[in-house]
Amino acid sequence: MKKNIFLLLCLISAIGFAQTTYLSSDFAAINEQFVVSHSTTGLVGNNFVQTGTNFNWNYSTLVPSTQETLLYQNPNNAGYKTVWCFFNGYIFNCNTQFNNNFNLATKLTNGLQIQGYGLTNLIDHLKLSTTLLENKMLGASITVGGTTVPIVASYQTPDIIYQFPIVYNGNYTNSNALSVDLTSLGVPIQYASAGQRTNLVEGWGSLTTPFGTFPNVLKMKTTVVNNITVTANGIPTQNTVTT
């Protein structure tokens, strides 16, 4: 079984005692970017389950196998605004409705294959508030008959990625639902996903990586369970994916 270790390091604010509190204002803003390192070597000898209070996680022996830049951009410039407004019937109030729903966007690192049809340039459209980070819409491009067209899929129930403030022992579960019907494009595919995201803040302390030591961090374990149904030519196929 292949295990992917994903470490996301963020600067976070400290309050007047040892534990750390992460606020929505500590999250990314438009045009901020981060280098994300993926490690497949140097994993032996590291225990990624260990946790506690005032804990020192030392992962200095990890070796980055690949690196990529994660950029948070203005959703108005992501390329899917017009399609979303047209799909929802917002003709004369497009700007207002779009900006009320989204204020951050970021590109998914991987494409998505649905029954042999590849979706590219996948962009998550997010809404960041003082209490929540919600994923509310997915924009993508699909090639049909040699022509690439943009499509949007709005969450019927937004995926709540984080609740703020994030503090030690925080533990919550939220449901989400997303569906997209490609039949109007001549592609006999319908995709539906209903799932739950559980976040457990299971430790606080300091973290050491090959890039330095970060003295005020929280350790969060996220478990996502998605029940996916893909209907191709009227025949449904169901699958449950746990990440």
PDB file of C-alpha atoms in Angstrom:
ATOM      1  CA  MET A   1       0.000   0.000   0.000  1.00  0.00           C
ATOM      2  CA  LYS A   2       1.377   3.387  -0.970  1.00  0.00           C
ATOM      3  CA  LYS A   3       1.296   6.033   1.700  1.00  0.00           C
ATOM      4  CA  ASN A   4       1.500   9.697   0.841  1.00  0.00           C
ATOM      5  CA  ILE A   5       2.724  11.950   3.608  1.00  0.00           C
ATOM      6  CA  PHE A   6       1.467  15.504   3.236  1.00  0.00           C
ATOM      7  CA  LEU A   7       2.768  18.202   5.523  1.00  0.00           C
ATOM      8  CA  LEU A   8       1.258  21.667   5.345  1.00  0.00           C
ATOM      9  CA  LEU A   9       3.102  24.265   7.385  1.00  0.00           C
ATOM     10  CA  CYS A  10       1.394  27.533   8.213  1.00  0.00           C
ATOM     11  CA  LEU A  11       2.363  30.438  10.417  1.00  0.00           C
ATOM     12  CA  ILE A  12      -0.092  30.607  13.276  1.00  0.00           C
ATOM     13  CA  SER A  13      -0.805  33.061  16.067  1.00  0.00           C
ATOM     14  CA  ALA A  14       0.013  32.283  19.686  1.00  0.00           C
ATOM     15  CA  ILE A  15      -2.004  33.474  22.657  1.00  0.00           C
ATOM     16  CA  GLY A  16      -0.754  34.160  26.169  1.00  0.00           C
ATOM     17  CA  PHE A  17      -0.034  30.534  27.103  1.00  0.00           C
ATOM     18  CA  ALA A  18       1.793  27.586  25.590  1.00  0.00           C
ATOM     19  CA  GLN A  19      -0.995  26.216  23.440  1.00  0.00           C
ATOM     20  CA  THR A  20      -1.636  27.614  19.986  1.00  0.00           C
ATOM     21  CA  THR A  21      -4.829  29.032  18.499  1.00  0.00           C
ATOM     22  CA  TYR A  22      -5.284  29.243  14.729  1.00  0.00           C
ATOM     23  CA  LEU A  23      -7.709  31.907  13.496  1.00  0.00           C
ATOM     24  CA  SER A  24      -9.290  32.416  10.094  1.00  0.00           C
ATOM     25  CA  SER A  25      -7.086  35.506   9.707  1.00  0.00           C
ATOM     26  CA  ASP A  26      -4.050  33.206   9.863  1.00  0.00           C
ATOM     27  CA  PHE A  27      -5.194  31.354   6.740  1.00  0.00           C
ATOM     28  CA  ALA A  28      -4.033  32.164   3.216  1.00  0.00           C
ATOM     29  CA  ALA A  29      -5.010  35.347   1.397  1.00  0.00           C
ATOM     30  CA  ILE A  30      -5.271  36.038  -2.337  1.00  0.00           C
ATOM     31  CA  ASN A  31      -1.917  35.752  -4.130  1.00  0.00           C
ATOM     32  CA  GLU A  32      -0.231  33.924  -1.262  1.00  0.00           C
ATOM     33  CA  GLN A  33       1.594  30.763  -2.248  1.00  0.00           C
ATOM     34  CA  PHE A  34       3.320  27.900  -0.467  1.00  0.00           C
ATOM     35  CA  VAL A  35       5.789  25.236  -1.518  1.00  0.00           C
ATOM     36  CA  VAL A  36       4.412  21.784  -0.723  1.00  0.00           C
ATOM     37  CA  SER A  37       6.891  18.928  -0.374  1.00  0.00           C
ATOM     38  CA  HIS A  38       5.950  15.280  -0.930  1.00  0.00           C
ATOM     39  CA  SER A  39       8.143  12.610   0.638  1.00  0.00           C
ATOM     40  CA  THR A  40       8.359   8.973  -0.368  1.00  0.00           C
ATOM     41  CA  THR A  41      11.853   8.428   1.053  1.00  0.00           C
ATOM     42  CA  GLY A  42      13.167   8.949   4.563  1.00  0.00           C
ATOM     43  CA  LEU A  43       9.903   7.646   6.032  1.00  0.00           C
ATOM     44  CA  VAL A  44      11.521   4.767   7.955  1.00  0.00           C
ATOM     45  CA  GLY A  45      12.053   5.653  11.596  1.00  0.00           C
ATOM     46  CA  ASN A  46       9.396   8.373  11.647  1.00  0.00           C
ATOM     47  CA  ASN A  47       6.211   7.806  13.606  1.00  0.00           C
ATOM     48  CA  PHE A  48       3.503   9.996  12.118  1.00  0.00           C
ATOM     49  CA  VAL A  49       0.852   8.802  14.582  1.00  0.00           C
ATOM     50  CA  GLN A  50       2.589   9.988  17.750  1.00  0.00           C
ATOM     51  CA  THR A  51       1.127  13.093  19.327  1.00  0.00           C
ATOM     52  CA  GLY A  52       0.541  14.865  22.605  1.00  0.00           C
ATOM     53  CA  THR A  53       0.706  18.193  24.402  1.00  0.00           C
ATOM     54  CA  ASN A  54       3.821  20.341  24.246  1.00  0.00           C
ATOM     55  CA  PHE A  55       5.140  17.687  21.853  1.00  0.00           C
ATOM     56  CA  ASN A  56       8.230  17.954  19.644  1.00  0.00           C
ATOM     57  CA  TRP A  57       7.696  16.333  16.243  1.00  0.00           C
ATOM     58  CA  ASN A  58      11.092  15.840  14.615  1.00  0.00           C
ATOM     59  CA  TYR A  59      10.846  14.926  10.929  1.00  0.00           C
ATOM     60  CA  SER A  60      14.209  16.398   9.959  1.00  0.00           C
ATOM     61  CA  THR A  61      15.194  13.202   8.105  1.00  0.00           C
ATOM     62  CA  LEU A  62      12.376  13.443   5.564  1.00  0.00           C
ATOM     63  CA  VAL A  63      13.640  13.873   2.002  1.00  0.00           C
ATOM     64  CA  PRO A  64      11.401  15.761  -0.466  1.00  0.00           C
ATOM     65  CA  SER A  65      10.799  13.617  -3.540  1.00  0.00           C
ATOM     66  CA  THR A  66       8.775  16.251  -5.392  1.00  0.00           C
ATOM     67  CA  GLN A  67       7.738  19.822  -4.699  1.00  0.00           C
ATOM     68  CA  GLU A  68       4.962  21.990  -6.080  1.00  0.00           C
ATOM     69  CA  THR A  69       3.611  25.456  -5.458  1.00  0.00           C
ATOM     70  CA  LEU A  70       0.142  25.883  -3.992  1.00  0.00           C
ATOM     71  CA  LEU A  71      -1.314  29.249  -4.972  1.00  0.00           C
ATOM     72  CA  TYR A  72      -4.425  30.892  -3.554  1.00  0.00           C
ATOM     73  CA  GLN A  73      -5.897  33.152  -6.213  1.00  0.00           C
ATOM     74  CA  ASN A  74      -8.781  35.502  -6.787  1.00  0.00           C
ATOM     75  CA  PRO A  75     -11.737  33.317  -7.867  1.00  0.00           C
ATOM     76  CA  ASN A  76     -12.796  36.067 -10.289  1.00  0.00           C
ATOM     77  CA  ASN A  77      -9.674  35.257 -12.297  1.00  0.00           C
ATOM     78  CA  ALA A  78      -9.921  31.459 -12.160  1.00  0.00           C
ATOM     79  CA  GLY A  79     -11.875  31.171 -15.411  1.00  0.00           C
ATOM     80  CA  TYR A  80     -15.220  29.787 -14.224  1.00  0.00           C
ATOM     81  CA  LYS A  81     -17.139  32.867 -13.084  1.00  0.00           C
ATOM     82  CA  THR A  82     -19.151  33.367 -16.296  1.00  0.00           C
ATOM     83  CA  VAL A  83     -20.115  29.693 -16.517  1.00  0.00           C
ATOM     84  CA  TRP A  84     -21.223  29.633 -12.866  1.00  0.00           C
ATOM     85  CA  CYS A  85     -23.333  32.773 -13.268  1.00  0.00           C
ATOM     86  CA  PHE A  86     -24.948  31.525 -16.477  1.00  0.00           C
ATOM     87  CA  PHE A  87     -25.675  28.115 -14.946  1.00  0.00           C
ATOM     88  CA  ASN A  88     -27.351  29.725 -11.921  1.00  0.00           C
ATOM     89  CA  GLY A  89     -29.236  32.385 -13.904  1.00  0.00           C
ATOM     90  CA  TYR A  90     -27.279  35.342 -12.525  1.00  0.00           C
ATOM     91  CA  ILE A  91     -27.178  37.586 -15.577  1.00  0.00           C
ATOM     92  CA  PHE A  92     -27.459  41.129 -14.247  1.00  0.00           C
ATOM     93  CA  ASN A  93     -26.161  40.468 -10.724  1.00  0.00           C
ATOM     94  CA  CYS A  94     -23.306  38.110 -11.575  1.00  0.00           C
ATOM     95  CA  ASN A  95     -20.558  40.042  -9.788  1.00  0.00           C
ATOM     96  CA  THR A  96     -22.524  40.443  -6.563  1.00  0.00           C
ATOM     97  CA  GLN A  97     -23.661  36.828  -6.379  1.00  0.00           C
ATOM     98  CA  PHE A  98     -20.240  35.428  -7.265  1.00  0.00           C
ATOM     99  CA  ASN A  99     -18.393  37.570  -4.731  1.00  0.00           C
ATOM    100  CA  ASN A 100     -20.944  36.731  -2.044  1.00  0.00           C
ATOM    101  CA  ASN A 101     -20.232  33.025  -2.543  1.00  0.00           C
ATOM    102  CA  PHE A 102     -16.473  32.868  -3.156  1.00  0.00           C
ATOM    103  CA  ASN A 103     -13.409  34.805  -2.022  1.00  0.00           C
ATOM    104  CA  LEU A 104     -10.563  32.301  -2.550  1.00  0.00           C
ATOM    105  CA  ALA A 105      -9.654  29.741  -5.198  1.00  0.00           C
ATOM    106  CA  THR A 106      -6.917  27.157  -5.502  1.00  0.00           C
ATOM    107  CA  LYS A 107      -5.984  24.583  -8.115  1.00  0.00           C
ATOM    108  CA  LEU A 108      -6.228  20.901  -7.333  1.00  0.00           C
ATOM    109  CA  THR A 109      -2.877  19.243  -7.899  1.00  0.00           C
ATOM    110  CA  ASN A 110      -4.331  16.201  -9.652  1.00  0.00           C
ATOM    111  CA  GLY A 111      -6.868  15.794 -12.429  1.00  0.00           C
ATOM    112  CA  LEU A 112      -9.923  13.579 -12.153  1.00  0.00           C
ATOM    113  CA  GLN A 113     -10.831  10.624 -14.339  1.00  0.00           C
ATOM    114  CA  ILE A 114     -14.516   9.722 -14.663  1.00  0.00           C
ATOM    115  CA  GLN A 115     -15.092   6.607 -16.758  1.00  0.00           C
ATOM    116  CA  GLY A 116     -12.259   7.503 -19.103  1.00  0.00           C
ATOM    117  CA  TYR A 117     -13.134  11.201 -19.399  1.00  0.00           C
ATOM    118  CA  GLY A 118     -10.419  13.415 -17.987  1.00  0.00           C
ATOM    119  CA  LEU A 119     -11.176  16.639 -16.151  1.00  0.00           C
ATOM    120  CA  THR A 120      -8.328  19.166 -16.144  1.00  0.00           C
ATOM    121  CA  ASN A 121      -7.622  22.580 -14.608  1.00  0.00           C
ATOM    122  CA  LEU A 122      -9.641  21.675 -11.528  1.00  0.00           C
ATOM    123  CA  ILE A 123     -10.181  24.730  -9.323  1.00  0.00           C
ATOM    124  CA  ASP A 124     -11.721  24.662  -5.856  1.00  0.00           C
ATOM    125  CA  HIS A 125     -13.798  27.768  -5.163  1.00  0.00           C
ATOM    126  CA  LEU A 126     -13.768  28.583  -1.455  1.00  0.00           C
ATOM    127  CA  LYS A 127     -15.498  30.904   0.987  1.00  0.00           C
ATOM    128  CA  LEU A 128     -13.384  31.981   3.965  1.00  0.00           C
ATOM    129  CA  SER A 129     -15.187  33.619   6.881  1.00  0.00           C
ATOM    130  CA  THR A 130     -14.301  34.235  10.515  1.00  0.00           C
ATOM    131  CA  THR A 131     -15.784  30.848  11.466  1.00  0.00           C
ATOM    132  CA  LEU A 132     -15.469  28.567   8.418  1.00  0.00           C
ATOM    133  CA  LEU A 133     -13.449  27.614   5.364  1.00  0.00           C
ATOM    134  CA  GLU A 134     -15.931  26.083   2.916  1.00  0.00           C
ATOM    135  CA  ASN A 135     -15.352  24.469  -0.447  1.00  0.00           C
ATOM    136  CA  LYS A 136     -18.469  25.468  -2.380  1.00  0.00           C
ATOM    137  CA  MET A 137     -17.789  24.817  -6.066  1.00  0.00           C
ATOM    138  CA  LEU A 138     -15.482  22.911  -8.377  1.00  0.00           C
ATOM    139  CA  GLY A 139     -14.556  24.304 -11.777  1.00  0.00           C
ATOM    140  CA  ALA A 140     -13.036  22.038 -14.407  1.00  0.00           C
ATOM    141  CA  SER A 141     -12.399  21.656 -18.113  1.00  0.00           C
ATOM    142  CA  ILE A 142     -13.429  18.613 -20.143  1.00  0.00           C
ATOM    143  CA  THR A 143     -12.566  17.768 -23.747  1.00  0.00           C
ATOM    144  CA  VAL A 144     -15.476  16.496 -25.820  1.00  0.00           C
ATOM    145  CA  GLY A 145     -15.095  15.797 -29.537  1.00  0.00           C
ATOM    146  CA  GLY A 146     -11.801  17.655 -29.656  1.00  0.00           C
ATOM    147  CA  THR A 147     -13.234  20.764 -27.987  1.00  0.00           C
ATOM    148  CA  THR A 148     -12.386  21.759 -24.415  1.00  0.00           C
ATOM    149  CA  VAL A 149     -15.260  23.334 -22.505  1.00  0.00           C
ATOM    150  CA  PRO A 150     -15.474  24.660 -18.918  1.00  0.00           C
ATOM    151  CA  ILE A 151     -17.933  23.098 -16.485  1.00  0.00           C
ATOM    152  CA  VAL A 152     -18.873  23.867 -12.879  1.00  0.00           C
ATOM    153  CA  ALA A 153     -20.180  21.635 -10.122  1.00  0.00           C
ATOM    154  CA  SER A 154     -21.641  23.346  -7.074  1.00  0.00           C
ATOM    155  CA  TYR A 155     -21.773  21.559  -3.746  1.00  0.00           C
ATOM    156  CA  GLN A 156     -25.348  20.922  -2.682  1.00  0.00           C
ATOM    157  CA  THR A 157     -23.895  20.778   0.833  1.00  0.00           C
ATOM    158  CA  PRO A 158     -20.577  22.673   1.079  1.00  0.00           C
ATOM    159  CA  ASP A 159     -17.489  20.820   2.238  1.00  0.00           C
ATOM    160  CA  ILE A 160     -16.452  22.525   5.490  1.00  0.00           C
ATOM    161  CA  ILE A 161     -12.684  22.128   5.452  1.00  0.00           C
ATOM    162  CA  TYR A 162     -12.025  23.961   8.743  1.00  0.00           C
ATOM    163  CA  GLN A 163     -13.960  25.510  11.586  1.00  0.00           C
ATOM    164  CA  PHE A 164     -12.292  28.469  13.293  1.00  0.00           C
ATOM    165  CA  PRO A 165     -10.714  28.993  15.711  1.00  0.00           C
ATOM    166  CA  ILE A 166      -8.703  25.771  15.518  1.00  0.00           C
ATOM    167  CA  VAL A 167      -7.624  24.713  19.020  1.00  0.00           C
ATOM    168  CA  TYR A 168      -6.291  21.594  20.700  1.00  0.00           C
ATOM    169  CA  ASN A 169      -8.934  18.889  21.256  1.00  0.00           C
ATOM    170  CA  GLY A 170     -11.189  20.407  18.591  1.00  0.00           C
ATOM    171  CA  ASN A 171     -13.263  17.561  17.136  1.00  0.00           C
ATOM    172  CA  TYR A 172     -16.093  17.931  14.627  1.00  0.00           C
ATOM    173  CA  THR A 173     -17.711  16.165  11.676  1.00  0.00           C
ATOM    174  CA  ASN A 174     -19.529  17.816   8.754  1.00  0.00           C
ATOM    175  CA  SER A 175     -21.341  16.323   5.785  1.00  0.00           C
ATOM    176  CA  ASN A 176     -20.905  17.377   2.148  1.00  0.00           C
ATOM    177  CA  ALA A 177     -22.510  16.571  -1.186  1.00  0.00           C
ATOM    178  CA  LEU A 178     -21.442  17.258  -4.773  1.00  0.00           C
ATOM    179  CA  SER A 179     -22.907  16.182  -8.111  1.00  0.00           C
ATOM    180  CA  VAL A 180     -22.325  16.912 -11.777  1.00  0.00           C
ATOM    181  CA  ASP A 181     -24.286  15.806 -14.859  1.00  0.00           C
ATOM    182  CA  LEU A 182     -22.332  15.742 -18.117  1.00  0.00           C
ATOM    183  CA  THR A 183     -25.135  14.428 -20.323  1.00  0.00           C
ATOM    184  CA  SER A 184     -25.937  17.899 -21.682  1.00  0.00           C
ATOM    185  CA  LEU A 185     -22.405  17.936 -23.166  1.00  0.00           C
ATOM    186  CA  GLY A 186     -22.955  14.652 -24.970  1.00  0.00           C
ATOM    187  CA  VAL A 187     -21.070  12.695 -22.293  1.00  0.00           C
ATOM    188  CA  PRO A 188     -23.316   9.983 -20.783  1.00  0.00           C
ATOM    189  CA  ILE A 189     -21.848  10.413 -17.292  1.00  0.00           C
ATOM    190  CA  GLN A 190     -23.340  11.513 -13.986  1.00  0.00           C
ATOM    191  CA  TYR A 191     -21.134  11.863 -10.912  1.00  0.00           C
ATOM    192  CA  ALA A 192     -22.394  12.169  -7.347  1.00  0.00           C
ATOM    193  CA  SER A 193     -20.476  12.189  -4.093  1.00  0.00           C
ATOM    194  CA  ALA A 194     -21.867  12.338  -0.557  1.00  0.00           C
ATOM    195  CA  GLY A 195     -19.489  12.208   2.360  1.00  0.00           C
ATOM    196  CA  GLN A 196     -18.265  13.347   5.723  1.00  0.00           C
ATOM    197  CA  ARG A 197     -15.137  15.175   6.855  1.00  0.00           C
ATOM    198  CA  THR A 198     -13.941  14.724  10.432  1.00  0.00           C
ATOM    199  CA  ASN A 199     -11.235  16.984  11.898  1.00  0.00           C
ATOM    200  CA  LEU A 200      -9.538  16.094  15.180  1.00  0.00           C
ATOM    201  CA  VAL A 201      -6.905  18.437  16.610  1.00  0.00           C
ATOM    202  CA  GLU A 202      -4.886  15.834  18.470  1.00  0.00           C
ATOM    203  CA  GLY A 203      -1.728  17.647  19.540  1.00  0.00           C
ATOM    204  CA  TRP A 204       0.218  20.870  19.924  1.00  0.00           C
ATOM    205  CA  GLY A 205       3.888  21.725  20.238  1.00  0.00           C
ATOM    206  CA  SER A 206       6.811  22.289  17.865  1.00  0.00           C
ATOM    207  CA  LEU A 207       7.698  20.756  14.502  1.00  0.00           C
ATOM    208  CA  THR A 208      11.106  20.239  12.907  1.00  0.00           C
ATOM    209  CA  THR A 209      11.478  19.528   9.188  1.00  0.00           C
ATOM    210  CA  PRO A 210      14.423  19.783   6.752  1.00  0.00           C
ATOM    211  CA  PHE A 211      13.319  23.412   6.269  1.00  0.00           C
ATOM    212  CA  GLY A 212      13.524  24.515   9.894  1.00  0.00           C
ATOM    213  CA  THR A 213      11.839  24.371  13.276  1.00  0.00           C
ATOM    214  CA  PHE A 214       8.360  25.795  13.811  1.00  0.00           C
ATOM    215  CA  PRO A 215       7.705  26.397  17.524  1.00  0.00           C
ATOM    216  CA  ASN A 216       3.911  26.893  17.564  1.00  0.00           C
ATOM    217  CA  VAL A 217       1.999  24.239  15.655  1.00  0.00           C
ATOM    218  CA  LEU A 218      -1.167  22.202  15.930  1.00  0.00           C
ATOM    219  CA  LYS A 219      -1.465  18.615  14.707  1.00  0.00           C
ATOM    220  CA  MET A 220      -4.767  17.906  12.983  1.00  0.00           C
ATOM    221  CA  LYS A 221      -5.960  14.527  11.721  1.00  0.00           C
ATOM    222  CA  THR A 222      -8.535  14.757   8.937  1.00  0.00           C
ATOM    223  CA  THR A 223     -10.573  11.739   7.853  1.00  0.00           C
ATOM    224  CA  VAL A 224     -12.706  12.050   4.714  1.00  0.00           C
ATOM    225  CA  VAL A 225     -15.202   9.350   3.721  1.00  0.00           C
ATOM    226  CA  ASN A 226     -16.846   9.759   0.305  1.00  0.00           C
ATOM    227  CA  ASN A 227     -19.617   7.572  -1.074  1.00  0.00           C
ATOM    228  CA  ILE A 228     -19.281   7.988  -4.839  1.00  0.00           C
ATOM    229  CA  THR A 229     -21.780   6.974  -7.505  1.00  0.00           C
ATOM    230  CA  VAL A 230     -20.819   7.181 -11.175  1.00  0.00           C
ATOM    231  CA  THR A 231     -23.636   6.505 -13.633  1.00  0.00           C
ATOM    232  CA  ALA A 232     -22.445   5.706 -17.154  1.00  0.00           C
ATOM    233  CA  ASN A 233     -25.016   5.029 -19.880  1.00  0.00           C
ATOM    234  CA  GLY A 234     -27.642   4.582 -17.188  1.00  0.00           C
ATOM    235  CA  ILE A 235     -25.634   2.010 -15.220  1.00  0.00           C
ATOM    236  CA  PRO A 236     -24.579   3.135 -11.724  1.00  0.00           C
ATOM    237  CA  THR A 237     -21.327   2.085 -10.059  1.00  0.00           C
ATOM    238  CA  GLN A 238     -20.842   2.770  -6.377  1.00  0.00           C
ATOM    239  CA  ASN A 239     -17.608   3.063  -4.407  1.00  0.00           C
ATOM    240  CA  THR A 240     -16.589   4.276  -0.952  1.00  0.00           C
ATOM    241  CA  VAL A 241     -13.260   6.069  -0.638  1.00  0.00           C
ATOM    242  CA  THR A 242     -11.669   6.851   2.742  1.00  0.00           C
ATOM    243  CA  THR A 243      -8.752   9.278   2.948  1.00  0.00           C
TER     244      THR A 243
END
